[in-house]
PDB file of C-alpha atoms and ligand atoms in Angstrom:
ATOM      1  CA  UNK A1111      19.209  21.157 -25.841  1.00 32.00           C
ATOM      2  CA  UNK A1112      20.276  17.373 -26.446  1.00 34.00           C
ATOM      3  CA  UNK A1113      18.118  15.058 -24.766  1.00 35.00           C
ATOM      4  CA  UNK A1114      19.544  14.867 -21.231  1.00 36.00           C
ATOM      5  CA  UNK A1115      20.075  11.394 -19.061  1.00 38.00           C
ATOM      6  CA  UNK A1116      19.483  11.769 -15.043  1.00 36.00           C
ATOM      7  CA  UNK A1117      20.142   8.637 -14.495  1.00 38.00           C
ATOM      8  CA  UNK A1118      22.940   8.844 -11.801  1.00 36.00           C
ATOM      9  CA  UNK A1119      20.546   9.048  -9.000  1.00 35.00           C
ATOM     10  CA  UNK A1120      23.449   9.002  -6.259  1.00 35.00           C
ATOM     11  CA  UNK A1121      24.521  12.353  -6.735  1.00 37.00           C
ATOM     12  CA  UNK A1122      20.997  13.525  -7.158  1.00 39.00           C
ATOM     13  CA  UNK A1123      20.570  15.799  -4.031  1.00 39.00           C
ATOM     14  CA  UNK A1124      19.118  15.289  -0.809  1.00 38.00           C
ATOM     15  CA  UNK A1125      17.117  11.995  -0.314  1.00 40.00           C
ATOM     16  CA  UNK A1126      18.865  10.169  -3.278  1.00 41.00           C
ATOM     17  CA  UNK A1127      19.741   7.001  -3.617  1.00 41.00           C
ATOM     18  CA  UNK A1128      21.734   4.109  -5.687  1.00 39.00           C
ATOM     19  CA  UNK A1129      19.169   2.513  -7.330  1.00 41.00           C
ATOM     20  CA  UNK A1130      16.566   5.055  -7.296  1.00 45.00           C
ATOM     21  CA  UNK A1131      13.319   4.347  -9.813  1.00 47.00           C
ATOM     22  CA  UNK A1132      13.593   6.109 -13.270  1.00 45.00           C
ATOM     23  CA  UNK A1133       9.913   7.470 -13.766  1.00 46.00           C
ATOM     24  CA  UNK A1134       9.779   9.358 -17.522  1.00 44.00           C
ATOM     25  CA  UNK A1135       8.788  12.511 -18.060  1.00 42.00           C
ATOM     26  CA  UNK A1136       7.994  13.459 -21.538  1.00 41.00           C
ATOM     27  CA  UNK A1137       9.100  17.194 -22.147  1.00 42.00           C
ATOM     28  CA  UNK A1138       7.569  19.156 -24.881  1.00 40.00           C
ATOM     29  CA  UNK A1139       8.326  20.701 -27.476  1.00 46.00           C
ATOM     30  CA  UNK A1140      11.159  18.376 -28.365  1.00 51.00           C
ATOM     31  CA  UNK A1141       9.000  15.342 -27.484  1.00 54.00           C
ATOM     32  CA  UNK A1142      11.682  13.321 -26.441  1.00 61.00           C
ATOM     33  CA  UNK A1143      11.357  11.160 -23.020  1.00 71.00           C
ATOM     34  CA  UNK A1144      13.956  12.436 -20.094  1.00 76.00           C
ATOM     35  CA  UNK A1145      14.695   9.955 -17.518  1.00 80.00           C
ATOM     36  CA  UNK A1146      13.975  11.566 -14.030  1.00 86.00           C
ATOM     37  CA  UNK A1147      15.279   9.154 -10.813  1.00 85.00           C
ATOM     38  CA  UNK A1148      12.442   9.214  -8.363  1.00 84.00           C
ATOM     39  CA  UNK A1149      12.248   7.359  -4.900  1.00 83.00           C
ATOM     40  CA  UNK A1150       9.712   4.765  -4.327  1.00 88.00           C
ATOM     41  CA  UNK A1151       5.917   5.136  -2.375  1.00 92.00           C
ATOM     42  CA  UNK A1152       4.764   2.958   0.375  1.00 94.00           C
ATOM     43  CA  UNK A1153       1.289   2.898  -0.746  1.00 96.00           C
ATOM     44  CA  UNK A1154      -1.683   1.919   2.141  1.00 97.00           C
ATOM     45  CA  UNK A1155      -4.893   0.506   0.809  1.00 97.00           C
ATOM     46  CA  UNK A1156      -7.184   0.093   3.504  1.00 97.00           C
ATOM     47  CA  UNK A1157     -11.204  -0.363   3.739  1.00 97.00           C
ATOM     48  CA  UNK A1158     -13.743  -2.178   5.782  1.00 95.00           C
ATOM     49  CA  UNK A1159     -13.441  -6.144   4.457  1.00 90.00           C
ATOM     50  CA  UNK A1160     -15.526  -6.591   1.282  1.00 92.00           C
ATOM     51  CA  UNK A1161     -15.431  -3.116   0.226  1.00 96.00           C
ATOM     52  CA  UNK A1162     -12.860  -4.260  -2.574  1.00 95.00           C
ATOM     53  CA  UNK A1163      -9.642  -3.612  -1.403  1.00 94.00           C
ATOM     54  CA  UNK A1164      -8.079  -7.015  -2.813  1.00 91.00           C
ATOM     55  CA  UNK A1165      -9.816  -6.704  -5.873  1.00 95.00           C
ATOM     56  CA  UNK A1166      -8.357  -3.027  -6.160  1.00 97.00           C
ATOM     57  CA  UNK A1167      -4.920  -4.482  -5.182  1.00 96.00           C
ATOM     58  CA  UNK A1168      -4.693  -7.368  -7.736  1.00 95.00           C
ATOM     59  CA  UNK A1169      -5.553  -4.834 -10.630  1.00 97.00           C
ATOM     60  CA  UNK A1170      -3.378  -2.189  -9.802  1.00 97.00           C
ATOM     61  CA  UNK A1171      -0.148  -4.769  -9.236  1.00 96.00           C
ATOM     62  CA  UNK A1172      -1.237  -6.214 -12.615  1.00 97.00           C
ATOM     63  CA  UNK A1173      -1.266  -3.200 -14.415  1.00 97.00           C
ATOM     64  CA  UNK A1174       1.652  -1.593 -12.668  1.00 96.00           C
ATOM     65  CA  UNK A1175       5.215  -3.496 -12.891  1.00 95.00           C
ATOM     66  CA  UNK A1176       6.862  -0.618 -10.853  1.00 95.00           C
ATOM     67  CA  UNK A1177       4.842  -1.497  -7.710  1.00 97.00           C
ATOM     68  CA  UNK A1178       5.431  -4.653  -5.236  1.00 96.00           C
ATOM     69  CA  UNK A1179       3.401  -6.262  -2.499  1.00 96.00           C
ATOM     70  CA  UNK A1180       4.394  -6.294   1.016  1.00 97.00           C
ATOM     71  CA  UNK A1181       3.460 -10.098   2.008  1.00 97.00           C
ATOM     72  CA  UNK A1182       2.434 -10.048   5.506  1.00 98.00           C
ATOM     73  CA  UNK A1183       2.896 -12.505   8.233  1.00 98.00           C
ATOM     74  CA  UNK A1184      -0.322 -13.759   9.802  1.00 98.00           C
ATOM     75  CA  UNK A1185      -1.121 -16.067  12.695  1.00 98.00           C
ATOM     76  CA  UNK A1186      -4.688 -16.620  11.001  1.00 93.00           C
ATOM     77  CA  UNK A1187      -4.943 -20.175   9.341  1.00 92.00           C
ATOM     78  CA  UNK A1188      -4.960 -20.282   5.614  1.00 91.00           C
ATOM     79  CA  UNK A1189      -8.378 -20.008   3.436  1.00 85.00           C
ATOM     80  CA  UNK A1190      -8.600 -22.518   0.756  1.00 84.00           C
ATOM     81  CA  UNK A1191      -6.175 -21.424  -2.025  1.00 88.00           C
ATOM     82  CA  UNK A1192      -4.122 -19.135  -0.263  1.00 90.00           C
ATOM     83  CA  UNK A1193      -0.492 -20.034  -0.742  1.00 95.00           C
ATOM     84  CA  UNK A1194       2.109 -19.615   1.607  1.00 97.00           C
ATOM     85  CA  UNK A1195       4.491 -17.055   0.935  1.00 96.00           C
ATOM     86  CA  UNK A1196       2.604 -15.366  -1.815  1.00 94.00           C
ATOM     87  CA  UNK A1197      -1.032 -14.190  -0.051  1.00 92.00           C
ATOM     88  CA  UNK A1198       0.861 -14.465   3.849  1.00 96.00           C
ATOM     89  CA  UNK A1199       3.457 -16.105   5.672  1.00 98.00           C
ATOM     90  CA  UNK A1200       1.634 -18.232   7.895  1.00 98.00           C
ATOM     91  CA  UNK A1201       3.242 -18.955  11.178  1.00 98.00           C
ATOM     92  CA  UNK A1202       2.113 -19.875  14.718  1.00 98.00           C
ATOM     93  CA  UNK A1203       1.400 -17.562  17.404  1.00 98.00           C
ATOM     94  CA  UNK A1204       4.497 -18.343  18.865  1.00 98.00           C
ATOM     95  CA  UNK A1205       6.838 -17.357  15.848  1.00 98.00           C
ATOM     96  CA  UNK A1206       5.102 -14.235  15.423  1.00 98.00           C
ATOM     97  CA  UNK A1207       5.769 -13.329  18.851  1.00 98.00           C
ATOM     98  CA  UNK A1208       9.397 -14.083  18.319  1.00 98.00           C
ATOM     99  CA  UNK A1209       9.333 -11.676  15.193  1.00 98.00           C
ATOM    100  CA  UNK A1210       7.680  -9.039  17.005  1.00 98.00           C
ATOM    101  CA  UNK A1211      10.710  -9.077  19.719  1.00 98.00           C
ATOM    102  CA  UNK A1212      13.002  -9.420  17.057  1.00 97.00           C
ATOM    103  CA  UNK A1213      11.941  -6.189  15.718  1.00 95.00           C
ATOM    104  CA  UNK A1214      10.803  -8.066  12.478  1.00 96.00           C
ATOM    105  CA  UNK A1215       7.938  -5.690  11.544  1.00 96.00           C
ATOM    106  CA  UNK A1216       7.497  -2.463  10.178  1.00 94.00           C
ATOM    107  CA  UNK A1217       4.273  -2.509  11.727  1.00 95.00           C
ATOM    108  CA  UNK A1218       1.799  -5.107  13.563  1.00 97.00           C
ATOM    109  CA  UNK A1219      -1.731  -5.432  14.835  1.00 97.00           C
ATOM    110  CA  UNK A1220      -4.525  -7.702  16.024  1.00 95.00           C
ATOM    111  CA  UNK A1221      -7.310  -7.815  13.429  1.00 90.00           C
ATOM    112  CA  UNK A1222     -10.388 -10.115  14.027  1.00 80.00           C
ATOM    113  CA  UNK A1223      -8.581 -12.060  16.843  1.00 88.00           C
ATOM    114  CA  UNK A1224      -5.511 -12.917  14.504  1.00 94.00           C
ATOM    115  CA  UNK A1225      -2.020 -11.288  14.590  1.00 98.00           C
ATOM    116  CA  UNK A1226      -0.756  -9.690  11.475  1.00 98.00           C
ATOM    117  CA  UNK A1227       2.393  -7.653  10.458  1.00 98.00           C
ATOM    118  CA  UNK A1228       4.277  -5.933   7.484  1.00 97.00           C
ATOM    119  CA  UNK A1229       7.890  -7.593   7.810  1.00 97.00           C
ATOM    120  CA  UNK A1230      10.649  -4.437   7.634  1.00 94.00           C
ATOM    121  CA  UNK A1231      13.647  -5.859   5.205  1.00 94.00           C
ATOM    122  CA  UNK A1232      11.812  -6.752   1.979  1.00 94.00           C
ATOM    123  CA  UNK A1233       9.644  -3.243   1.926  1.00 92.00           C
ATOM    124  CA  UNK A1234      13.234  -1.599   2.499  1.00 87.00           C
ATOM    125  CA  UNK A1235      14.801  -3.680  -0.164  1.00 88.00           C
ATOM    126  CA  UNK A1236      11.893  -3.393  -2.767  1.00 90.00           C
ATOM    127  CA  UNK A1237      11.627   1.017  -2.023  1.00 85.00           C
ATOM    128  CA  UNK A1238      15.758   0.774  -2.238  1.00 79.00           C
ATOM    129  CA  UNK A1239      15.430  -1.249  -5.753  1.00 82.00           C
ATOM    130  CA  UNK A1240      13.102   1.662  -6.828  1.00 80.00           C
ATOM    131  CA  UNK A1241       9.846   0.034  -6.731  1.00 92.00           C
ATOM    132  CA  UNK A1242       6.666   1.148  -4.855  1.00 95.00           C
ATOM    133  CA  UNK A1243       5.387  -1.269  -2.371  1.00 96.00           C
ATOM    134  CA  UNK A1244       1.727  -1.452  -1.897  1.00 97.00           C
ATOM    135  CA  UNK A1245       0.124  -2.344   1.904  1.00 97.00           C
ATOM    136  CA  UNK A1246      -3.179  -4.061   2.195  1.00 95.00           C
ATOM    137  CA  UNK A1247      -3.108  -3.305   5.901  1.00 96.00           C
ATOM    138  CA  UNK A1248      -5.808  -1.581   8.662  1.00 95.00           C
ATOM    139  CA  UNK A1249      -6.236   1.518   9.888  1.00 96.00           C
ATOM    140  CA  UNK A1250      -3.643   0.088  12.960  1.00 96.00           C
ATOM    141  CA  UNK A1251      -0.946  -0.443  10.614  1.00 96.00           C
ATOM    142  CA  UNK A1252      -1.879   2.399   8.335  1.00 95.00           C
ATOM    143  CA  UNK A1253      -1.276   4.819  11.573  1.00 93.00           C
ATOM    144  CA  UNK A1254       2.049   2.780  12.782  1.00 93.00           C
ATOM    145  CA  UNK A1255       3.380   3.367   9.281  1.00 92.00           C
ATOM    146  CA  UNK A1256       2.519   7.555   9.721  1.00 89.00           C
ATOM    147  CA  UNK A1257       4.578   7.400  12.785  1.00 85.00           C
ATOM    148  CA  UNK A1258       7.401   5.082  11.603  1.00 77.00           C
ATOM    149  CA  UNK A1259       8.114   6.647   8.345  1.00 68.00           C
ATOM    150  CA  UNK A1260       9.415   9.629  10.515  1.00 62.00           C
ATOM    151  CA  UNK A1261      11.029   7.375  13.537  1.00 57.00           C
ATOM    152  CA  UNK A1262      12.822   4.620  11.244  1.00 55.00           C
ATOM    153  CA  UNK A1263      12.240   4.903   7.709  1.00 55.00           C
ATOM    154  CA  UNK A1264      12.786   8.578   7.158  1.00 50.00           C
ATOM    155  CA  UNK A1265      13.646   7.456   3.279  1.00 52.00           C
ATOM    156  CA  UNK A1266      10.446   5.980   2.671  1.00 60.00           C
ATOM    157  CA  UNK A1267       7.481   7.654   1.401  1.00 84.00           C
ATOM    158  CA  UNK A1268       3.801   6.962   2.828  1.00 92.00           C
ATOM    159  CA  UNK A1269       0.596   7.581   0.485  1.00 95.00           C
ATOM    160  CA  UNK A1270      -2.699   6.454   2.123  1.00 96.00           C
ATOM    161  CA  UNK A1271      -5.720   5.634   0.703  1.00 98.00           C
ATOM    162  CA  UNK A1272      -9.278   4.598   2.335  1.00 98.00           C
ATOM    163  CA  UNK A1273     -12.066   2.604   0.310  1.00 98.00           C
ATOM    164  CA  UNK A1274     -15.591   3.288   1.433  1.00 98.00           C
ATOM    165  CA  UNK A1275     -18.257   0.880   0.162  1.00 98.00           C
ATOM    166  CA  UNK A1276     -21.364   2.965  -1.528  1.00 98.00           C
ATOM    167  CA  UNK A1277     -23.557   1.590   1.456  1.00 97.00           C
ATOM    168  CA  UNK A1278     -23.850  -0.946   4.220  1.00 96.00           C
ATOM    169  CA  UNK A1279     -26.377  -3.031   2.117  1.00 96.00           C
ATOM    170  CA  UNK A1280     -23.685  -2.916  -0.568  1.00 97.00           C
ATOM    171  CA  UNK A1281     -21.065  -3.938   1.651  1.00 96.00           C
ATOM    172  CA  UNK A1282     -23.431  -7.053   2.902  1.00 94.00           C
ATOM    173  CA  UNK A1283     -24.100  -7.960  -0.300  1.00 94.00           C
ATOM    174  CA  UNK A1284     -20.561  -8.009  -1.470  1.00 94.00           C
ATOM    175  CA  UNK A1285     -19.339  -9.909   1.641  1.00 92.00           C
ATOM    176  CA  UNK A1286     -22.128 -12.713   1.108  1.00 90.00           C
ATOM    177  CA  UNK A1287     -21.517 -12.853  -2.557  1.00 88.00           C
ATOM    178  CA  UNK A1288     -17.421 -13.370  -2.242  1.00 81.00           C
ATOM    179  CA  UNK A1289     -17.548 -16.339   0.141  1.00 71.00           C
ATOM    180  CA  UNK A1290     -19.769 -19.286   1.332  1.00 70.00           C
ATOM    181  CA  UNK A1291     -19.094 -17.791   5.487  1.00 76.00           C
ATOM    182  CA  UNK A1292     -21.272 -18.122   8.175  1.00 85.00           C
ATOM    183  CA  UNK A1293     -24.114 -15.463   8.600  1.00 88.00           C
ATOM    184  CA  UNK A1294     -22.080 -15.095  12.261  1.00 88.00           C
ATOM    185  CA  UNK A1295     -18.787 -14.382  10.242  1.00 84.00           C
ATOM    186  CA  UNK A1296     -20.973 -11.884   7.826  1.00 89.00           C
ATOM    187  CA  UNK A1297     -22.190 -10.323  10.909  1.00 91.00           C
ATOM    188  CA  UNK A1298     -18.754  -9.835  12.643  1.00 88.00           C
ATOM    189  CA  UNK A1299     -17.182  -8.042   9.500  1.00 88.00           C
ATOM    190  CA  UNK A1300     -20.375  -5.999   9.253  1.00 93.00           C
ATOM    191  CA  UNK A1301     -19.920  -4.936  13.079  1.00 91.00           C
ATOM    192  CA  UNK A1302     -16.031  -4.413  12.394  1.00 91.00           C
ATOM    193  CA  UNK A1303     -16.588  -2.377   9.459  1.00 95.00           C
ATOM    194  CA  UNK A1304     -17.990   0.229  11.209  1.00 94.00           C
ATOM    195  CA  UNK A1305     -14.789   0.582  13.360  1.00 93.00           C
ATOM    196  CA  UNK A1306     -12.734   0.320  10.109  1.00 95.00           C
ATOM    197  CA  UNK A1307     -14.861   3.197   8.388  1.00 97.00           C
ATOM    198  CA  UNK A1308     -14.839   5.580  11.401  1.00 97.00           C
ATOM    199  CA  UNK A1309     -10.499   6.256  10.725  1.00 97.00           C
ATOM    200  CA  UNK A1310     -11.501   7.575   7.013  1.00 97.00           C
ATOM    201  CA  UNK A1311     -10.187  10.786   8.166  1.00 97.00           C
ATOM    202  CA  UNK A1312      -7.045   9.681   9.171  1.00 95.00           C
ATOM    203  CA  UNK A1313      -5.943   8.865   5.298  1.00 96.00           C
ATOM    204  CA  UNK A1314      -4.531  10.865   2.276  1.00 95.00           C
ATOM    205  CA  UNK A1315      -7.142   9.742   0.030  1.00 97.00           C
ATOM    206  CA  UNK A1316     -10.690   8.720   0.342  1.00 98.00           C
ATOM    207  CA  UNK A1317     -12.388   6.565  -2.368  1.00 98.00           C
ATOM    208  CA  UNK A1318     -15.770   5.388  -2.557  1.00 98.00           C
ATOM    209  CA  UNK A1319     -15.606   2.312  -4.528  1.00 98.00           C
ATOM    210  CA  UNK A1320     -19.007   2.153  -6.108  1.00 98.00           C
ATOM    211  CA  UNK A1321     -18.359   1.267  -9.722  1.00 98.00           C
ATOM    212  CA  UNK A1322     -14.888  -0.797  -9.870  1.00 98.00           C
ATOM    213  CA  UNK A1323     -13.692   0.867 -12.959  1.00 98.00           C
ATOM    214  CA  UNK A1324     -13.737   4.734 -12.252  1.00 98.00           C
ATOM    215  CA  UNK A1325     -12.344   3.683  -8.574  1.00 98.00           C
ATOM    216  CA  UNK A1326      -9.574   1.851 -10.046  1.00 98.00           C
ATOM    217  CA  UNK A1327      -8.893   4.710 -12.553  1.00 98.00           C
ATOM    218  CA  UNK A1328      -9.104   7.128  -9.332  1.00 98.00           C
ATOM    219  CA  UNK A1329      -5.847   4.790  -7.847  1.00 98.00           C
ATOM    220  CA  UNK A1330      -4.002   4.915 -10.719  1.00 98.00           C
ATOM    221  CA  UNK A1331      -4.588   8.534 -10.772  1.00 98.00           C
ATOM    222  CA  UNK A1332      -3.312   9.258  -6.994  1.00 97.00           C
ATOM    223  CA  UNK A1333      -0.452   6.921  -7.956  1.00 97.00           C
ATOM    224  CA  UNK A1334       0.801   8.422 -11.220  1.00 95.00           C
ATOM    225  CA  UNK A1335       0.301  12.290  -9.176  1.00 94.00           C
ATOM    226  CA  UNK A1336       2.098  11.656  -5.972  1.00 92.00           C
ATOM    227  CA  UNK A1337       4.868   9.820  -8.184  1.00 92.00           C
ATOM    228  CA  UNK A1338       5.490  13.277  -9.730  1.00 91.00           C
ATOM    229  CA  UNK A1339       5.512  15.269  -6.080  1.00 89.00           C
ATOM    230  CA  UNK A1340       8.668  17.314  -6.141  1.00 89.00           C
ATOM    231  CA  UNK A1341      10.755  15.676  -3.466  1.00 84.00           C
ATOM    232  CA  UNK A1342      10.473  12.677  -4.800  1.00 85.00           C
ATOM    233  CA  UNK A1343      11.952  13.297  -8.137  1.00 88.00           C
ATOM    234  CA  UNK A1344      15.487  13.258  -6.914  1.00 86.00           C
ATOM    235  CA  UNK A1345      16.264  13.177 -10.647  1.00 89.00           C
ATOM    236  CA  UNK A1346      15.072  16.799 -11.035  1.00 92.00           C
ATOM    237  CA  UNK A1347      18.379  18.013  -9.775  1.00 92.00           C
ATOM    238  CA  UNK A1348      20.654  16.901 -12.172  1.00 92.00           C
ATOM    239  CA  UNK A1349      18.274  17.651 -14.944  1.00 93.00           C
ATOM    240  CA  UNK A1350      17.991  21.411 -13.671  1.00 95.00           C
ATOM    241  CA  UNK A1351      21.554  21.826 -13.304  1.00 94.00           C
ATOM    242  CA  UNK A1352      21.924  20.783 -16.905  1.00 94.00           C
ATOM    243  CA  UNK A1353      18.827  23.042 -18.156  1.00 95.00           C
ATOM    244  CA  UNK A1354      21.023  26.087 -16.512  1.00 97.00           C
ATOM    245  CA  UNK A1355      24.200  25.081 -17.104  1.00 94.00           C
TER     246      UNK A1355
HETATM  247  P1  LIG B 282     -12.026  -6.371   0.502  1.00 79.88           P
HETATM  248  O1  LIG B 282     -10.298  -7.179  -0.153  1.00 79.88           O
HETATM  249  O2  LIG B 282     -11.850  -5.352   0.917  1.00 79.88           O
HETATM  250  O3  LIG B 282     -12.376  -7.375   1.718  1.00 79.88           O
HETATM  251  P2  LIG B 282     -12.843  -7.701  -1.990  1.00 79.88           P
HETATM  252  O4  LIG B 282     -11.815  -7.071  -3.051  1.00 79.88           O
HETATM  253  O5  LIG B 282     -12.608  -9.075  -1.579  1.00 79.88           O
HETATM  254  O6  LIG B 282     -13.102  -7.024  -0.477  1.00 79.88           O
HETATM  255  O7  LIG B 282     -14.336  -7.571  -2.709  1.00 79.88           O
HETATM  256  C1  LIG B 282     -14.891  -8.209  -2.024  1.00 79.88           C
HETATM  257  C2  LIG B 282     -16.379  -8.514  -2.977  1.00 79.88           C
HETATM  258  O8  LIG B 282     -16.941  -7.498  -3.804  1.00 79.88           O
HETATM  259  C3  LIG B 282     -15.703  -9.398  -4.081  1.00 79.88           C
HETATM  260  O9  LIG B 282     -16.604 -10.277  -4.767  1.00 79.88           O
HETATM  261  C4  LIG B 282     -15.646  -8.369  -5.133  1.00 79.88           C
HETATM  262  O10 LIG B 282     -15.506  -9.411  -6.609  1.00 79.88           O
HETATM  263  C5  LIG B 282     -16.663  -7.997  -5.169  1.00 79.88           C
HETATM  264  N1  LIG B 282     -16.462  -6.318  -5.599  1.00 79.88           N
HETATM  265  C6  LIG B 282     -15.318  -4.916  -5.315  1.00 79.88           C
HETATM  266  N2  LIG B 282     -15.513  -4.161  -5.953  1.00 79.88           N
HETATM  267  C7  LIG B 282     -16.679  -4.078  -6.406  1.00 79.88           C
HETATM  268  C8  LIG B 282     -17.480  -2.905  -6.842  1.00 79.88           C
HETATM  269  N3  LIG B 282     -16.865  -1.953  -7.111  1.00 79.88           N
HETATM  270  N4  LIG B 282     -18.442  -3.184  -7.447  1.00 79.88           N
HETATM  271  C9  LIG B 282     -19.057  -4.847  -7.008  1.00 79.88           C
HETATM  272  N5  LIG B 282     -18.575  -5.748  -6.796  1.00 79.88           N
HETATM  273  C10 LIG B 282     -17.379  -5.326  -6.144  1.00 79.88           C
HETATM  274  P1  LIG B 283      -7.754 -11.270   6.181  1.00 79.88           P
HETATM  275  O1  LIG B 283      -7.998 -12.026   7.247  1.00 79.88           O
HETATM  276  O2  LIG B 283      -9.236 -11.001   5.969  1.00 79.88           O
HETATM  277  O3  LIG B 283      -6.834 -11.272   4.806  1.00 79.88           O
HETATM  278  O4  LIG B 283      -7.718  -9.840   6.753  1.00 79.88           O
HETATM  279  C1  LIG B 283      -7.993  -8.839   7.513  1.00 79.88           C
HETATM  280  C2  LIG B 283      -7.623  -7.887   7.875  1.00 79.88           C
HETATM  281  O5  LIG B 283      -6.239  -7.455   8.273  1.00 79.88           O
HETATM  282  C3  LIG B 283      -7.838  -6.842   6.784  1.00 79.88           C
HETATM  283  O6  LIG B 283      -8.137  -5.482   6.961  1.00 79.88           O
HETATM  284  C4  LIG B 283      -6.116  -6.532   6.106  1.00 79.88           C
HETATM  285  O7  LIG B 283      -6.111  -5.245   5.656  1.00 79.88           O
HETATM  286  C5  LIG B 283      -5.763  -6.408   7.300  1.00 79.88           C
HETATM  287  N1  LIG B 283      -4.323  -6.856   7.371  1.00 79.88           N
HETATM  288  C6  LIG B 283      -3.584  -8.007   6.840  1.00 79.88           C
HETATM  289  N2  LIG B 283      -2.578  -7.849   6.437  1.00 79.88           N
HETATM  290  C7  LIG B 283      -2.054  -6.864   7.433  1.00 79.88           C
HETATM  291  C8  LIG B 283      -0.676  -6.393   8.378  1.00 79.88           C
HETATM  292  O8  LIG B 283       0.537  -7.012   8.119  1.00 79.88           O
HETATM  293  N3  LIG B 283      -1.066  -5.267   8.983  1.00 79.88           N
HETATM  294  C9  LIG B 283      -2.162  -5.061   9.355  1.00 79.88           C
HETATM  295  N4  LIG B 283      -1.821  -3.846  10.399  1.00 79.88           N
HETATM  296  N5  LIG B 283      -3.445  -5.136   8.983  1.00 79.88           N
HETATM  297  C10 LIG B 283      -3.295  -6.504   8.123  1.00 79.88           C
END
């Protein structure tokens, strides 16, 4: 067999889409790389504050150019060093409310007394362009996305990962070393952590973030395996057609 290209995503069968991403599957024994179109993932990473989701998100984005991050809109004020449009879109409560009424968000929730929401349009654009989209959101957002994907975004696929700390002592230690926050703020985050942890069973995958490198490798393994799930490899129809011809 000569090497096959299955790049015509538009004719690749159910769920295919122009511009879908092309993963690469090595097919032995010829050892040639065959490009198989796949559709993008919506990858949700949640954890109690301080368990390490920002750290893992940063590493994942740096390591994998196929992943884009969903930049949330929030009513909380920027922290030192946070850049508008990069870490969050910072808006007033009035603007946030107007955006809710315009159905601007895929999901939104109130967390720690502030409002946070994931804008709908950039996610759809990124998925349509063949990228995976990473969401750093809480359990309320994860629940809403799980419902949305059947209601409003049938073409997008959700994979959710929850990070647990190895112990509450270690979680407190990480919260204290991360930022110079008052003890009252740390105590509030610790109290909220128990609420967040109680939702662990709603996620597809749960990882204990003890050793950071192992946790990161596990996340990459999950992403790699989820990309290879048959329904996501929409280019397989074309490849199999050539194999069976
Ligand atoms: P989150 O985004 O969940 O609030 P961060 O990613 O900001 O948490 O992590 C909180 C702190 O813990 C940071 O100082 C980070 O460097 C540290 N951290 C993250 N993962 C680990 C780990 N596996 N072992 C030790 N420290 C960690
Ligand atoms: P922080 O203010 O520390 O950046 O975030 C506080 C919490 O809000 C974190 O648990 C974070 O995951 C969550 N969060 C951030 N953006 C969103 C969002 O768009 N939607 C939801 N539901 N939660 C979010």
